[in-house]
């Protein structure tokens, strides 16, 4: 098992497969995009497979593939298959914006992905264009429906709460959790990346979201399970789905943080809000041994901070790396 300096067990690795994306969400990337990594800078599947195998050997049990948009990376099924064959891996999941999901859901299912997180901040196609700068609402909705038909479970819908932009849809998302077996997860807007439009005026806390949702009826806590992560889970009585609240700003979940992040160019990051990273690609390509790589990973984990410095007052300082490069 892997523990950090504060005795937290580290068993979750988020891998960003690419910095590229087919959307430009206002809270994540500027409309014109950001300078892209060149192909050679991005870890190959072979390199990712090796790092994943070493990490699992050290104590990682759960891997999430993210990005940028993971489904724009070619032959992702080959990677998922290889990851699934690592002895000791217990869970592989994916976070996607859903644009390519309708066409790829079946092949993801066949290589072993059984649950999925899809980001969708609005149920209104015009607003979808405003938030993402693309006209793909119907594709994303069709992707969600296809995932449901195939049997993915749970289907988690990630909604970044943006005051003045989509907070008028909180109840519509709440109602969706009655009708559909989806876990609607509201995520507090985080100040990550230099141009992500974060401001206190745009910020909506989980507490405010719950207060608004309770117009629909009382919310009951749902018992957590293994791998739940930091979401506070709740549900309306009689609902098919659930509500989740992820509160990185208003309620630090640092004491239970179990995660590491690997960026697309192979930098290991110990905290989403800290730009302290370790380059794994260089030693990997210099041909160091497994034992040396393991010791670099272990040393990096010792630098995982006790908690992040963000709180609402004073206003949070932004970390410089773009969310699309960190993987959320
Ligand atoms: N492109 C994929 C997607 O959007 O699902 C995966 C990468 S995206 C960076 C991962 C998650 O981070 C998404 O659910 C997205 O909504 C969330 N995210 C991005 N920027 C955020 C921000 N500033 N605050 C809160 N969540 C954010
Ligand atoms: Fe792309 Fe996901 Fe960032 Fe939106 S949140 S721009 S879909 S990486």
XYZ file of C-alpha atoms and ligand atoms in Angstrom:
363
model
C 0.000 0.000 0.000
C 1.072 3.518 -0.700
C 0.857 6.261 1.935
C 1.864 9.899 1.789
C 3.575 11.906 4.550
C 0.223 12.526 6.258
C -0.702 8.854 6.322
C -3.277 9.174 3.582
C -3.565 6.074 1.485
C -2.902 6.863 -2.181
C -4.736 4.457 -4.443
C -6.203 6.567 -7.258
C -4.445 7.797 -10.388
C -6.024 10.138 -12.928
C -4.315 9.997 -16.296
C -4.752 12.809 -18.802
C -4.442 11.120 -22.195
C -4.232 14.270 -24.263
C -4.289 18.038 -23.903
C -6.554 18.295 -26.987
C -10.243 18.826 -26.842
C -13.171 19.161 -29.223
C -14.875 21.726 -26.936
C -13.775 25.008 -25.375
C -15.653 25.207 -22.076
C -15.461 28.733 -20.739
C -14.245 27.592 -17.317
C -11.492 25.398 -18.734
C -9.979 26.804 -21.929
C -9.939 30.097 -23.805
C -12.014 30.081 -27.013
C -8.945 30.202 -29.241
C -7.560 27.147 -27.424
C -4.136 26.892 -25.805
C -0.747 26.006 -27.310
C -0.844 22.297 -28.010
C 1.750 19.755 -27.067
C 3.507 18.256 -30.044
C 2.863 14.600 -30.703
C 6.296 13.491 -29.424
C 5.715 15.228 -26.105
C 2.691 13.106 -25.274
C 3.277 9.793 -23.554
C 2.742 6.796 -25.807
C 0.393 4.018 -24.735
C 3.424 1.861 -24.088
C 4.895 4.491 -21.753
C 1.545 5.015 -20.051
C 1.139 1.284 -19.644
C 4.520 1.010 -17.958
C 3.829 3.872 -15.557
C 0.403 2.459 -14.780
C 1.840 -0.988 -14.105
C 4.472 0.439 -11.748
C 1.897 2.596 -9.986
C -0.432 -0.355 -9.475
C 2.510 -2.333 -8.160
C 3.034 0.440 -5.605
C -0.601 0.567 -4.468
C -2.771 2.324 -7.056
C -6.045 0.421 -7.496
C -8.189 2.765 -9.504
C -7.361 4.597 -12.733
C -9.460 7.269 -14.411
C -8.744 8.337 -17.985
C -9.362 11.978 -18.659
C -7.925 14.856 -20.704
C -8.430 17.197 -22.626
C -10.953 14.936 -24.211
C -9.864 11.311 -23.841
C -12.092 10.075 -26.668
C -10.203 12.149 -29.247
C -7.125 10.019 -28.641
C -6.916 7.214 -31.210
C -7.322 3.557 -30.256
C -8.119 4.294 -26.634
C -9.573 0.766 -26.413
C -6.078 -0.700 -26.809
C -4.877 1.230 -23.783
C -7.921 0.326 -21.685
C -7.485 -3.332 -22.510
C -3.825 -3.219 -21.511
C -4.632 -1.397 -18.261
C -7.331 -3.933 -17.451
C -4.750 -6.714 -17.647
C -2.490 -5.207 -14.967
C -2.606 -7.505 -11.934
C -4.047 -5.602 -8.974
C -6.066 -3.014 -10.890
C -9.598 -2.871 -9.491
C -11.283 -0.122 -11.444
C -10.877 1.747 -14.750
C -13.162 4.622 -15.551
C -13.370 7.555 -17.912
C -14.449 11.193 -17.846
C -15.618 12.491 -21.207
C -17.446 15.481 -22.603
C -19.639 12.972 -24.452
C -19.288 14.452 -27.949
C -17.910 11.182 -29.379
C -19.625 8.887 -26.908
C -22.519 7.678 -29.058
C -20.082 6.191 -31.561
C -17.541 4.906 -29.016
C -19.661 3.710 -26.090
C -20.063 0.145 -27.365
C -16.346 -0.374 -27.919
C -15.568 1.111 -24.488
C -18.013 -1.322 -22.932
C -16.423 -4.217 -24.771
C -12.958 -3.453 -23.423
C -14.267 -3.335 -19.873
C -15.426 0.200 -19.053
C -18.712 -0.298 -17.219
C -19.265 3.103 -15.689
C -18.674 6.549 -17.037
C -18.660 10.236 -16.129
C -20.019 12.645 -18.702
C -19.696 16.394 -18.379
C -22.826 18.343 -19.246
C -23.424 21.760 -17.707
C -26.761 22.578 -19.281
C -29.851 20.895 -20.669
C -30.406 23.731 -23.116
C -28.724 23.448 -26.504
C -28.348 27.215 -26.993
C -26.661 27.567 -23.628
C -24.503 24.555 -24.435
C -23.098 26.581 -27.358
C -22.449 29.532 -25.068
C -20.611 27.416 -22.507
C -18.639 25.158 -24.863
C -18.485 27.273 -28.055
C -19.728 24.297 -30.093
C -23.114 23.112 -31.276
C -22.880 19.548 -29.964
C -25.629 19.341 -27.362
C -27.577 16.721 -29.325
C -24.495 14.546 -29.794
C -23.728 14.629 -26.069
C -27.324 13.844 -25.119
C -27.385 10.985 -27.621
C -24.105 9.726 -26.131
C -25.665 9.662 -22.675
C -28.741 7.815 -23.980
C -26.566 5.291 -25.782
C -24.488 4.698 -22.640
C -27.718 4.063 -20.737
C -29.038 1.656 -23.401
C -25.791 -0.313 -23.337
C -25.961 -0.629 -19.564
C -23.228 1.637 -18.180
C -23.891 2.080 -14.483
C -23.686 4.404 -12.827
C -23.779 7.172 -15.409
C -22.495 10.248 -13.647
C -23.238 13.665 -15.116
C -20.728 16.322 -14.053
C -22.177 19.819 -13.867
C -19.834 22.707 -13.087
C -22.000 25.203 -11.155
C -21.615 28.697 -12.606
C -23.578 31.510 -11.009
C -25.422 33.578 -13.595
C -24.835 30.961 -16.285
C -26.399 27.627 -15.371
C -27.676 28.087 -11.832
C -31.169 28.588 -13.265
C -31.034 24.908 -14.265
C -30.278 23.423 -10.861
C -33.882 22.318 -10.462
C -34.019 20.918 -13.996
C -30.987 18.777 -13.184
C -32.618 17.804 -9.880
C -35.727 16.661 -11.781
C -33.550 14.701 -14.177
C -32.325 12.671 -11.200
C -35.947 11.667 -10.541
C -36.586 10.556 -14.091
C -33.295 8.947 -15.043
C -30.887 6.694 -13.154
C -28.157 9.304 -13.468
C -25.942 10.612 -10.695
C -26.000 14.366 -11.176
C -22.839 15.760 -9.621
C -22.544 19.475 -9.101
C -18.907 20.591 -8.969
C -17.836 23.887 -7.468
C -16.134 26.136 -10.001
C -12.382 25.971 -9.390
C -9.785 28.663 -10.115
C -7.448 26.529 -12.190
C -5.558 27.842 -15.215
C -4.675 31.404 -16.125
C -7.747 32.248 -18.223
C -10.650 30.293 -16.848
C -12.917 33.204 -15.918
C -13.071 32.356 -12.218
C -14.454 35.070 -9.950
C -16.266 35.138 -6.641
C -19.370 36.407 -8.481
C -19.448 33.275 -10.651
C -18.910 30.937 -7.700
C -21.782 28.934 -6.245
C -21.191 26.807 -3.164
C -22.550 23.303 -2.682
C -24.557 24.581 0.267
C -26.381 27.066 -1.963
C -27.031 24.310 -4.488
C -28.559 22.024 -1.848
C -30.745 24.871 -0.577
C -32.074 25.437 -4.057
C -32.588 21.734 -4.754
C -34.615 21.227 -1.589
C -37.487 23.124 -3.222
C -38.112 19.783 -4.976
C -38.237 17.837 -1.697
C -35.887 16.715 1.064
C -32.583 15.168 0.072
C -31.523 12.025 1.895
C -27.904 10.971 2.334
C -26.825 7.946 0.322
C -24.308 5.625 1.911
C -20.893 5.823 0.327
C -19.150 2.923 -1.322
C -15.608 2.076 -2.197
C -14.187 4.530 -4.758
C -16.852 7.186 -4.240
C -14.278 9.908 -4.108
C -15.036 13.252 -2.568
C -18.672 13.550 -3.683
C -21.277 13.956 -0.969
C -24.047 11.656 -2.202
C -27.746 12.372 -1.722
C -31.053 11.468 -3.344
C -34.671 12.559 -3.484
C -37.176 10.038 -2.195
C -38.418 7.880 -5.067
C -35.783 9.172 -7.481
C -34.099 6.772 -9.911
C -30.851 8.691 -9.764
C -28.812 10.627 -7.222
C -27.391 14.034 -6.518
C -23.704 14.485 -5.736
C -21.968 17.583 -4.422
C -18.262 18.087 -4.965
C -16.975 20.959 -2.893
C -13.256 21.487 -3.412
C -13.505 25.147 -2.363
C -16.150 25.436 0.343
C -15.305 22.193 2.088
C -11.756 20.947 1.671
C -11.657 17.207 1.206
C -7.873 17.249 1.499
C -7.786 15.040 4.634
C -9.196 12.164 2.593
C -7.438 12.936 -0.692
C -6.215 9.681 -2.218
C -5.202 10.814 -5.687
C -2.354 11.505 -8.025
C -2.560 13.010 -11.495
C -0.442 12.287 -14.524
C -0.471 14.949 -17.242
C -0.435 14.046 -20.928
C 3.282 14.851 -21.191
C 4.117 12.655 -18.242
C 4.296 14.994 -15.283
C 3.134 13.602 -11.973
C 1.086 16.078 -9.985
C 0.281 15.610 -6.333
C -2.413 18.275 -5.881
C -4.795 19.773 -8.428
C -4.141 23.248 -7.007
C -0.362 23.062 -6.882
C 1.928 23.434 -9.873
C 4.538 21.284 -8.133
C 5.070 18.450 -10.634
C 7.626 15.738 -11.308
C 8.732 14.963 -14.831
C 8.502 11.204 -15.362
C 8.885 11.325 -19.139
C 12.561 12.242 -19.162
C 13.742 9.380 -16.961
C 11.323 7.055 -18.748
C 12.853 7.932 -22.110
C 16.387 7.839 -20.739
C 15.756 4.192 -20.030
C 15.878 4.128 -16.226
C 14.957 0.907 -14.452
C 11.560 0.122 -12.952
C 13.071 0.442 -9.483
C 14.344 3.955 -10.246
C 10.985 5.043 -11.630
C 9.233 3.641 -8.574
C 11.511 5.550 -6.309
C 10.815 8.810 -8.237
C 7.074 8.175 -7.856
C 7.450 7.467 -4.141
C 9.557 10.592 -3.620
C 6.970 12.709 -5.451
C 4.228 11.411 -3.169
C 6.157 12.593 -0.124
C 5.653 16.129 -1.492
C 1.865 15.846 -1.505
C 0.751 18.818 0.596
C -1.401 18.409 3.675
C -4.055 20.654 2.164
C -4.485 23.191 -0.580
C -4.435 26.893 0.250
C -7.739 27.795 -1.404
C -10.542 29.354 0.514
C -13.059 31.993 -0.437
C -11.615 34.715 1.669
C -9.129 35.990 0.518
C -9.896 35.125 -3.099
C -8.128 32.014 -4.333
C -4.884 32.304 -6.224
C -5.042 30.540 -9.577
C -2.674 27.749 -10.390
C -1.111 28.263 -13.761
C -1.645 24.992 -15.499
C -4.784 24.724 -17.606
C -7.461 22.310 -16.351
C -7.519 20.659 -19.770
C -3.888 19.684 -19.191
C -4.426 18.455 -15.640
C -7.498 16.386 -16.368
C -9.889 17.776 -13.746
N -12.963 16.694 -21.458
C -13.449 15.814 -20.463
C -14.679 16.376 -19.797
O -14.925 17.561 -19.924
O -15.374 15.593 -19.149
C -12.424 15.442 -19.417
C -11.488 16.513 -18.942
S -12.247 17.786 -17.969
C -10.860 18.793 -17.587
C -12.609 16.908 -16.464
C -13.644 17.542 -15.579
O -13.140 18.743 -15.068
C -14.958 17.863 -16.285
O -16.047 17.317 -15.585
C -14.999 19.367 -16.240
O -16.308 19.845 -16.189
C -14.204 19.674 -14.976
N -13.670 21.022 -14.936
C -12.928 21.638 -15.882
N -12.609 22.886 -15.477
C -13.173 23.060 -14.255
C -13.198 24.141 -13.322
N -12.575 25.266 -13.558
N -13.854 23.954 -12.158
C -14.500 22.795 -11.906
N -14.485 21.734 -12.726
C -13.845 21.872 -13.904
Fe -12.623 20.151 -23.024
Fe -13.368 18.949 -20.808
Fe -12.046 21.288 -20.723
Fe -14.538 21.245 -21.598
S -13.851 20.701 -19.537
S -12.803 22.290 -22.582
S -14.652 19.327 -22.592
S -11.256 19.381 -21.434
